[in-house]
PDB file of N, CA, C and O in Angstrom:
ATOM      1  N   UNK A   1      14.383-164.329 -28.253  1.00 58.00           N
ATOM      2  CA  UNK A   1      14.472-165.491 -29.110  1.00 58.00           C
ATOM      3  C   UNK A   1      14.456-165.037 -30.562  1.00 58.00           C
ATOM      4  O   UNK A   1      13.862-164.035 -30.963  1.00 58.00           O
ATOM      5  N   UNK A   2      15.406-166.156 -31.559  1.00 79.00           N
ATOM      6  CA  UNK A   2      15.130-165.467 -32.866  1.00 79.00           C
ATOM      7  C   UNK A   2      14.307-166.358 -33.461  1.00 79.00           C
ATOM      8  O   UNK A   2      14.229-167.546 -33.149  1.00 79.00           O
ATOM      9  N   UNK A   3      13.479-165.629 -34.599  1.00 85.00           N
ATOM     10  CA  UNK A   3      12.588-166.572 -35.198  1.00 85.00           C
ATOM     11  C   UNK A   3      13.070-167.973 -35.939  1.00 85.00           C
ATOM     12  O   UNK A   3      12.238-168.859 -36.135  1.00 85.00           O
ATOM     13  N   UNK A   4      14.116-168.095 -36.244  1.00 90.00           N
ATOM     14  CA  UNK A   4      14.638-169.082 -37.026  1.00 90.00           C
ATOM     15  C   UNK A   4      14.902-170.280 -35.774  1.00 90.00           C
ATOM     16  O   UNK A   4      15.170-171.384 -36.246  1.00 90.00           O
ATOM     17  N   UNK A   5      14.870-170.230 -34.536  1.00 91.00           N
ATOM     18  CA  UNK A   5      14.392-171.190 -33.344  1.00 91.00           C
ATOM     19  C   UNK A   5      13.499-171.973 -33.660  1.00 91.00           C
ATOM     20  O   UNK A   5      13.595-173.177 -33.898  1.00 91.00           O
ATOM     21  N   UNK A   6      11.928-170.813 -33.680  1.00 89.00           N
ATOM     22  CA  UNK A   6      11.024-171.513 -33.860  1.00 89.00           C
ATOM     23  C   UNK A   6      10.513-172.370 -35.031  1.00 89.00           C
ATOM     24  O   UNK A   6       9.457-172.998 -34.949  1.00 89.00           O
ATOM     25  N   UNK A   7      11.410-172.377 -36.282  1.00 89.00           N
ATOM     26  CA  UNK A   7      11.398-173.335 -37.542  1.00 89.00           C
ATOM     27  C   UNK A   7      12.137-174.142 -36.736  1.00 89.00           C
ATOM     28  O   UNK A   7      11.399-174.839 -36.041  1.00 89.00           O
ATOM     29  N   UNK A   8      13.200-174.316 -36.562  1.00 92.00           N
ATOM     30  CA  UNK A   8      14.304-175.905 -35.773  1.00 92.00           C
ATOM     31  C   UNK A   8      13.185-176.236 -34.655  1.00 92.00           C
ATOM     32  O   UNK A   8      12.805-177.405 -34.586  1.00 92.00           O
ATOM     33  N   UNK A   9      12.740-175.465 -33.945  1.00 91.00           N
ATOM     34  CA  UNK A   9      11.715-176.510 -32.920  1.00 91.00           C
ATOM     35  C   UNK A   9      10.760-177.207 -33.663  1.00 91.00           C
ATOM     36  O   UNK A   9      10.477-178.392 -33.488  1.00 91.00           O
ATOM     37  N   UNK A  10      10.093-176.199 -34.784  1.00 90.00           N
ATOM     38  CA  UNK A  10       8.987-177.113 -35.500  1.00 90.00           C
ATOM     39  C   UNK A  10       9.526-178.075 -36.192  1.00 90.00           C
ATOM     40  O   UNK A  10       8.826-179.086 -36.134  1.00 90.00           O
ATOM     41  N   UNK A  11      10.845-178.255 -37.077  1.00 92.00           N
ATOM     42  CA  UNK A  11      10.961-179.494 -37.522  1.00 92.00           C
ATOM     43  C   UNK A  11      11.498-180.591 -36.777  1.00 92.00           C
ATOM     44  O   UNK A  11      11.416-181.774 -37.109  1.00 92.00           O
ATOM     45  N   UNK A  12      12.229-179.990 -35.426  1.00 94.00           N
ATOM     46  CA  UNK A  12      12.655-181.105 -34.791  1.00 94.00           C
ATOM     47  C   UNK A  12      11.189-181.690 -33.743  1.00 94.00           C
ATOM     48  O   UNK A  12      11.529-182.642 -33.040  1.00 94.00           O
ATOM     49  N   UNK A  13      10.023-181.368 -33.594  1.00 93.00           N
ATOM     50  CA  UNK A  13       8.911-181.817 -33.268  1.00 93.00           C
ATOM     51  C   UNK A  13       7.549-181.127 -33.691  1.00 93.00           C
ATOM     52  O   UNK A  13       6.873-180.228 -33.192  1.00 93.00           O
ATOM     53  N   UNK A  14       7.446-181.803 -34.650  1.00 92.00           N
ATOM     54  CA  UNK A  14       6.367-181.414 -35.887  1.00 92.00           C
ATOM     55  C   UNK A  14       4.946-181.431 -35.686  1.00 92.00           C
ATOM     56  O   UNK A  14       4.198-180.655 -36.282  1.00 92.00           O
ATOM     57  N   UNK A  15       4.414-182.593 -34.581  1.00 93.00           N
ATOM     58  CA  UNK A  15       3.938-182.898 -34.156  1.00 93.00           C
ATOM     59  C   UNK A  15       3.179-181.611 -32.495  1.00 93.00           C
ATOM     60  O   UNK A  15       2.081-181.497 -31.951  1.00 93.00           O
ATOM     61  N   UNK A  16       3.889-181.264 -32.401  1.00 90.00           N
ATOM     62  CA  UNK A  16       4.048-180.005 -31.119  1.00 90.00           C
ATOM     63  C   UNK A  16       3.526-178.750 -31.450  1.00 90.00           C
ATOM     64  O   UNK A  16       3.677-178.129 -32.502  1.00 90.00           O
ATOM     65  N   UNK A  17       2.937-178.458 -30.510  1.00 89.00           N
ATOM     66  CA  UNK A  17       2.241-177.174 -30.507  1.00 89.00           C
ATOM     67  C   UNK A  17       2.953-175.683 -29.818  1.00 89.00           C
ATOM     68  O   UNK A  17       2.897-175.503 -28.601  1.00 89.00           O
ATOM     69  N   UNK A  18       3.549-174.765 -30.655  1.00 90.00           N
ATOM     70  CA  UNK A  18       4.050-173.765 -29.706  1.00 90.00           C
ATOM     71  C   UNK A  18       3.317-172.875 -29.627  1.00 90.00           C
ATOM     72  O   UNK A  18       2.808-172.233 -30.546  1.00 90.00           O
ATOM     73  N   UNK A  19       3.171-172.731 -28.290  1.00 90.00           N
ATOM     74  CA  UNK A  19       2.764-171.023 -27.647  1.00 90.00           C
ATOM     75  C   UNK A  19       3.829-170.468 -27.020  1.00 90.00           C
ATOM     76  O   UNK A  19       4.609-171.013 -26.239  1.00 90.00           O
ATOM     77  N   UNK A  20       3.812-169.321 -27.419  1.00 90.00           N
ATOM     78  CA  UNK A  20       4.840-168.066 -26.260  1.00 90.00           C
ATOM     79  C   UNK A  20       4.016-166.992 -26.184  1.00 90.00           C
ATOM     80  O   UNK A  20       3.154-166.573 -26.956  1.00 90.00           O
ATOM     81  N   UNK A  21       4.574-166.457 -24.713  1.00 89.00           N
ATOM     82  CA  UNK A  21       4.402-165.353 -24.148  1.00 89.00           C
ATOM     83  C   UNK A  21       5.248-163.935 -24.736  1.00 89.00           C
ATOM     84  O   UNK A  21       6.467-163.982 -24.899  1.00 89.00           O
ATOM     85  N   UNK A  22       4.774-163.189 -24.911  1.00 90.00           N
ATOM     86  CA  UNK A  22       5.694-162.091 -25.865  1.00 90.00           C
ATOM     87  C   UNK A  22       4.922-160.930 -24.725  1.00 90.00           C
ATOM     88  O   UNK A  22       3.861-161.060 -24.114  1.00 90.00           O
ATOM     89  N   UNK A  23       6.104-159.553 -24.719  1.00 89.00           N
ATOM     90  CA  UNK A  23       5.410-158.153 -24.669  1.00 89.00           C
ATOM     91  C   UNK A  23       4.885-158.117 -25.210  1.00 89.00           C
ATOM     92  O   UNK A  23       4.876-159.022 -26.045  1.00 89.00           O
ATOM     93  N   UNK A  24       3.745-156.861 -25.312  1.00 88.00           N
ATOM     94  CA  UNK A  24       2.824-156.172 -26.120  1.00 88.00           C
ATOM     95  C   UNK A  24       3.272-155.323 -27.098  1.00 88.00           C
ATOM     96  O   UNK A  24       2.692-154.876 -28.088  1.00 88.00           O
ATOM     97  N   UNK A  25       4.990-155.076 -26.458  1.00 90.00           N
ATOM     98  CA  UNK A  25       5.692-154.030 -27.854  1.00 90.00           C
ATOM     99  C   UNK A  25       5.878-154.751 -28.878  1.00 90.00           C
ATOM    100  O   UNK A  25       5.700-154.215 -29.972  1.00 90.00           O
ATOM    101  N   UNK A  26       6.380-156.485 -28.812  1.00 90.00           N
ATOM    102  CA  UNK A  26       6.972-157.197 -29.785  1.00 90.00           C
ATOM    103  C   UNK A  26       6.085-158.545 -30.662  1.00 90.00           C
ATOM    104  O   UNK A  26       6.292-159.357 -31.563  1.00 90.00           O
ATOM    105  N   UNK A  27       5.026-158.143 -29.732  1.00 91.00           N
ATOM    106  CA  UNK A  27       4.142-159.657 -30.106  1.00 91.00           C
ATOM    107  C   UNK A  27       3.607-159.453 -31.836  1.00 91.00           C
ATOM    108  O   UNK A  27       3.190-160.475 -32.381  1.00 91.00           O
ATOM    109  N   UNK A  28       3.622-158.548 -32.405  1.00 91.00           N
ATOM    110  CA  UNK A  28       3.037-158.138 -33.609  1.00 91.00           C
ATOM    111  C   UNK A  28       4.654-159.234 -34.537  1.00 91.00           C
ATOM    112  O   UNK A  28       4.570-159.858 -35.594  1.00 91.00           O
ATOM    113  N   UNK A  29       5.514-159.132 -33.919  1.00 90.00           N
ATOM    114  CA  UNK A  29       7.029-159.480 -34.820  1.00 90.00           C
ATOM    115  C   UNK A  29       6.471-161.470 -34.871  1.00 90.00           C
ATOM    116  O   UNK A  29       6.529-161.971 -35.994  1.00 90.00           O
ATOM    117  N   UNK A  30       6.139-162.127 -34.053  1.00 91.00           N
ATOM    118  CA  UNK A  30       5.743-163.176 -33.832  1.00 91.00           C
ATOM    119  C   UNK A  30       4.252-163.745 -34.997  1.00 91.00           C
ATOM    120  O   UNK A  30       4.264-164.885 -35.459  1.00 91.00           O
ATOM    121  N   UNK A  31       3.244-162.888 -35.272  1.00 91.00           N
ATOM    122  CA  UNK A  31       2.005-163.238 -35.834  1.00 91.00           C
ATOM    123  C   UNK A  31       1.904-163.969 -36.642  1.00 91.00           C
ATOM    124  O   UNK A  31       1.120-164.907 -36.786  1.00 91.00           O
ATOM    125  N   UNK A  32       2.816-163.542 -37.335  1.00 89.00           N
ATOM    126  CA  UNK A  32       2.444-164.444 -38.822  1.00 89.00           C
ATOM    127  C   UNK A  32       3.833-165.770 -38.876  1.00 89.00           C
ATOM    128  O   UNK A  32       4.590-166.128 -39.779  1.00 89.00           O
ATOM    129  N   UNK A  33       3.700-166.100 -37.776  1.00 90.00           N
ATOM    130  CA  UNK A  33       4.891-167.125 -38.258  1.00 90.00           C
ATOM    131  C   UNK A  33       4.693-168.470 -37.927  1.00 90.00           C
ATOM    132  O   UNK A  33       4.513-168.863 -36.775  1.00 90.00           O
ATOM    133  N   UNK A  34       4.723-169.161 -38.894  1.00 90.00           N
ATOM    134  CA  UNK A  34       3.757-170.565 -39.294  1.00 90.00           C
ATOM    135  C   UNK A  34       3.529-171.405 -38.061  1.00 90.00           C
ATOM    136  O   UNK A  34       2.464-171.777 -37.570  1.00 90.00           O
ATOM    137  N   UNK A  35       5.677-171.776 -37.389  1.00 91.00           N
ATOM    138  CA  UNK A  35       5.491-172.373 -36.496  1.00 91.00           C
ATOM    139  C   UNK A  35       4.468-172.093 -34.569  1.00 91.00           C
ATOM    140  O   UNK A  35       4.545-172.689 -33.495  1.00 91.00           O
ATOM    141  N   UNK A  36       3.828-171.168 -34.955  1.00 92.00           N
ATOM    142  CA  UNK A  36       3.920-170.257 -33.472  1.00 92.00           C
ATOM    143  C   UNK A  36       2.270-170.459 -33.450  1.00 92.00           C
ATOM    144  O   UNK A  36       1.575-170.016 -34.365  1.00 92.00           O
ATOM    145  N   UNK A  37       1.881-170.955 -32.659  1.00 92.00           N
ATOM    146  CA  UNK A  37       0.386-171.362 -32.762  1.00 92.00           C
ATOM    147  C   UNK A  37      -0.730-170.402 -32.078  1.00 92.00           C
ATOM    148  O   UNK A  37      -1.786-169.974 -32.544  1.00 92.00           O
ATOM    149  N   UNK A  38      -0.068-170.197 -30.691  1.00 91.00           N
ATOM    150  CA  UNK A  38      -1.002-168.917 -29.963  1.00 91.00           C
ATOM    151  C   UNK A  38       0.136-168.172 -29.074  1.00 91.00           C
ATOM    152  O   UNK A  38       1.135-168.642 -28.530  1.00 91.00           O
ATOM    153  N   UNK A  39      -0.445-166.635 -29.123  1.00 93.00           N
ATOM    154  CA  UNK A  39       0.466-165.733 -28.622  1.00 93.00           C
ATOM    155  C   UNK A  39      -0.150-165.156 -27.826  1.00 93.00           C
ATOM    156  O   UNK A  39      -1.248-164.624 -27.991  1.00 93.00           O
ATOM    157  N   UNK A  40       1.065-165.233 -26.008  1.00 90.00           N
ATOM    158  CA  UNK A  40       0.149-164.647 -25.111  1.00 90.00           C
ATOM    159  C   UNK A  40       0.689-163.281 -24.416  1.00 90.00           C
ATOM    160  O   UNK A  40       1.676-163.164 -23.690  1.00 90.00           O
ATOM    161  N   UNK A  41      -0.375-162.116 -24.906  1.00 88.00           N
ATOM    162  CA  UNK A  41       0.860-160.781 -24.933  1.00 88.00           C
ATOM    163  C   UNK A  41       0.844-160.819 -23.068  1.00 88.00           C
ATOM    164  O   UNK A  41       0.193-161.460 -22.243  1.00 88.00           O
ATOM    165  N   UNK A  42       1.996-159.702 -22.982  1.00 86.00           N
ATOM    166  CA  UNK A  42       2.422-159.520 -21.559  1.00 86.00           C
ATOM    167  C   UNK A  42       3.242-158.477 -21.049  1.00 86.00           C
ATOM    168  O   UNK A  42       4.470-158.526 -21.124  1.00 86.00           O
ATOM    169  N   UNK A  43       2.607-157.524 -20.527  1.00 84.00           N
ATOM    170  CA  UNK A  43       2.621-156.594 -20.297  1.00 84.00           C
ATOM    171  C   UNK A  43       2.861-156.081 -18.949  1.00 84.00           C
ATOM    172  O   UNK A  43       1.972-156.064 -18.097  1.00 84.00           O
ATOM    173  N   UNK A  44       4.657-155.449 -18.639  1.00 81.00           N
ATOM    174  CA  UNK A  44       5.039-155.232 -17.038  1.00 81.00           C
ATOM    175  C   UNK A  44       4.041-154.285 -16.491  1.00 81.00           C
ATOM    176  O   UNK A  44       3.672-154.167 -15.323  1.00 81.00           O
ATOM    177  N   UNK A  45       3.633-153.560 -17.658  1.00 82.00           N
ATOM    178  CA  UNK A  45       2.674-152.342 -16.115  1.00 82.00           C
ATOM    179  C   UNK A  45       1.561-152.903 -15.624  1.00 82.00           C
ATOM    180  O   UNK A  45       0.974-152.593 -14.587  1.00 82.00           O
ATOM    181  N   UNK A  46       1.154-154.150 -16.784  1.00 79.00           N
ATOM    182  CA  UNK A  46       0.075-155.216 -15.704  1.00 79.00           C
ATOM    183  C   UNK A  46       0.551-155.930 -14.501  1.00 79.00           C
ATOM    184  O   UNK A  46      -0.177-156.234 -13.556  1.00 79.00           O
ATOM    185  N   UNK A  47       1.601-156.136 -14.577  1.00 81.00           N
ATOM    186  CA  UNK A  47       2.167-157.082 -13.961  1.00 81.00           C
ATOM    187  C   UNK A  47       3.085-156.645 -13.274  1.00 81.00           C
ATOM    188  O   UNK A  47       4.174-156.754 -13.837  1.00 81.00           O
ATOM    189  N   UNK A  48       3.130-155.982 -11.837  1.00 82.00           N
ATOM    190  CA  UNK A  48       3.743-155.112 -10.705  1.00 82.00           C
ATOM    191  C   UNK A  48       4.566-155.791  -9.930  1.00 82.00           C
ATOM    192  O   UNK A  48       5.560-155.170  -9.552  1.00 82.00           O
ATOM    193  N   UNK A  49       4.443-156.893  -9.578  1.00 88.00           N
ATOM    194  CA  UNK A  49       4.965-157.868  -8.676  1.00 88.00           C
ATOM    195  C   UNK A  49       5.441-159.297  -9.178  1.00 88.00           C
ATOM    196  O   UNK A  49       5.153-159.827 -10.251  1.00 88.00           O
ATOM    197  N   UNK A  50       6.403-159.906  -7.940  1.00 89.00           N
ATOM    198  CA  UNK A  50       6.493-161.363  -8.174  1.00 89.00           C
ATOM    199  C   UNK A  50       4.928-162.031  -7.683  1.00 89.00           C
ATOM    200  O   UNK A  50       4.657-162.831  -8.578  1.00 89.00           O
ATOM    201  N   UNK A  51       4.051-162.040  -6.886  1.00 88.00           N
ATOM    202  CA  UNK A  51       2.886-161.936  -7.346  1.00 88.00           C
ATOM    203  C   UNK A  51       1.694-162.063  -8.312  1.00 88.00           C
ATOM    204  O   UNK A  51       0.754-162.856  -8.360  1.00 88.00           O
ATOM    205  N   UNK A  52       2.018-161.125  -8.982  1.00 86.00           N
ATOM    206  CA  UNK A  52       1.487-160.619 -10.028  1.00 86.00           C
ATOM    207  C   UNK A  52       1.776-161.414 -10.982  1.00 86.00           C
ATOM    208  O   UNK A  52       0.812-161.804 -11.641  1.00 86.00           O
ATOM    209  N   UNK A  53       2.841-161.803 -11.286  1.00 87.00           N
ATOM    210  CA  UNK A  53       3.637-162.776 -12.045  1.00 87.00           C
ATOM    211  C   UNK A  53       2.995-163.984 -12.090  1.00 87.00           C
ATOM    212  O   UNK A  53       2.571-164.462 -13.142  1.00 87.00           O
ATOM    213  N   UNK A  54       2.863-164.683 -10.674  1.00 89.00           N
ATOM    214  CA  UNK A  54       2.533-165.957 -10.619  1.00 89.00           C
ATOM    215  C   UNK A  54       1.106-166.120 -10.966  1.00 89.00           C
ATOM    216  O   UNK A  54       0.747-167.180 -11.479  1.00 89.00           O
ATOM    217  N   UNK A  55      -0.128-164.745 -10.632  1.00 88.00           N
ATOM    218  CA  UNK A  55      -0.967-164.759 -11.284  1.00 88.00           C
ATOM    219  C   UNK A  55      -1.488-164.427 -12.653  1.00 88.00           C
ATOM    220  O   UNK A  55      -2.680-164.513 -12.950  1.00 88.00           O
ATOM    221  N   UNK A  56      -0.567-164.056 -13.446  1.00 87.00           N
ATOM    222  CA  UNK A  56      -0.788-164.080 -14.877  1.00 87.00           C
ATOM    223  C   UNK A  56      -0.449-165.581 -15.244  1.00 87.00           C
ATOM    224  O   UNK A  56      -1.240-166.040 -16.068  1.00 87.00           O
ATOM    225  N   UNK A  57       0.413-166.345 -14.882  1.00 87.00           N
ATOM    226  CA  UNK A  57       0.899-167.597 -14.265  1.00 87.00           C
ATOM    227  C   UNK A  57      -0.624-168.799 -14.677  1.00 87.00           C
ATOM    228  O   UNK A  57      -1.122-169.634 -15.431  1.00 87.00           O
ATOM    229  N   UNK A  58      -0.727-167.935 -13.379  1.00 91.00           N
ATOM    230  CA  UNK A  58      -2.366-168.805 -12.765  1.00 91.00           C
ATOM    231  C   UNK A  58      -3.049-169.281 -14.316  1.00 91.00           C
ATOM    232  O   UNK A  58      -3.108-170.269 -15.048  1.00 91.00           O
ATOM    233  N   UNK A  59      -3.505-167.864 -14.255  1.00 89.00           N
ATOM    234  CA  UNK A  59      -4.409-167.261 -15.340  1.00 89.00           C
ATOM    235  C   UNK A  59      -4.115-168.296 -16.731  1.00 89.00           C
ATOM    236  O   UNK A  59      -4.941-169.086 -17.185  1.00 89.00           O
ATOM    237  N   UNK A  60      -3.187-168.143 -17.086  1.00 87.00           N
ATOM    238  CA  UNK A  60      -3.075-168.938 -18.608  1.00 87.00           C
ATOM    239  C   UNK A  60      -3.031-170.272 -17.930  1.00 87.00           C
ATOM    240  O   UNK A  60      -3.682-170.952 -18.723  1.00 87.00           O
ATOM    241  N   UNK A  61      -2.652-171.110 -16.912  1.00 90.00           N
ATOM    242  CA  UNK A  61      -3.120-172.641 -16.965  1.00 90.00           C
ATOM    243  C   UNK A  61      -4.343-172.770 -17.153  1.00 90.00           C
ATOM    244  O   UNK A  61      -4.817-173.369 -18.117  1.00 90.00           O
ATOM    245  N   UNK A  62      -5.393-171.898 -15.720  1.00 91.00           N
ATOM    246  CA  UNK A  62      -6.531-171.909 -16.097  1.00 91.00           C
ATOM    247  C   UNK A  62      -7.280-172.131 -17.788  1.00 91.00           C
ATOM    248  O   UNK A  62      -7.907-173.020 -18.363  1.00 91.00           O
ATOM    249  N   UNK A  63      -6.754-170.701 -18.127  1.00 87.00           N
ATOM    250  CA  UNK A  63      -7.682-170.856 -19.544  1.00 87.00           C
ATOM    251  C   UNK A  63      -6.740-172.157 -20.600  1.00 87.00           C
ATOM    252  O   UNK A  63      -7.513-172.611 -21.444  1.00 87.00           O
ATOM    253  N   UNK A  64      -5.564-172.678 -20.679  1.00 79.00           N
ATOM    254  CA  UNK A  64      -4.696-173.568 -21.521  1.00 79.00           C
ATOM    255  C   UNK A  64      -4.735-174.804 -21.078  1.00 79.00           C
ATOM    256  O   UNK A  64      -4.800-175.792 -21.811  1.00 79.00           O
ATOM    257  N   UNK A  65      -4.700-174.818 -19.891  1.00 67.00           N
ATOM    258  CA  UNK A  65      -4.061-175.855 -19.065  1.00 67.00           C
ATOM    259  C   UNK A  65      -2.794-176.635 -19.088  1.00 67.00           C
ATOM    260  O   UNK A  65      -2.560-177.460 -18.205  1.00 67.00           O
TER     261      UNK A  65
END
């Protein structure tokens, strides 16, 4: 995704809260950018399987819902 997305999402709903999921190589490119509220890094060598997937999955409803 390019950052200039996440300005058109924020003005087309201003009101809205964005979170994304980023790697751990790229999540630093995301930090400082106004529209982007919480960043959830993600990392394949954690994450081995389709599995694995659905429980990192799990994991952030749990703690976000």
């Amino acid at each position: 995704m390019s950052l200039p997305f996440f300005e058109t999402l924020q003005h087309c709903f201003p009101q809205s809260r964005v979170d994304i999921i980023a790697k751990d190589t790229v999540k630093e490119l995301f930090r400082q950018h106004p529209a982007i509220h919480t960043i959830h890094a993600f990392s394949k060598s954690r994450v081995k399987n389709l599995y694995g997937l659905f429980a990192y999955g799990r994991a952030l409803h749990r703690q976000h819902g």
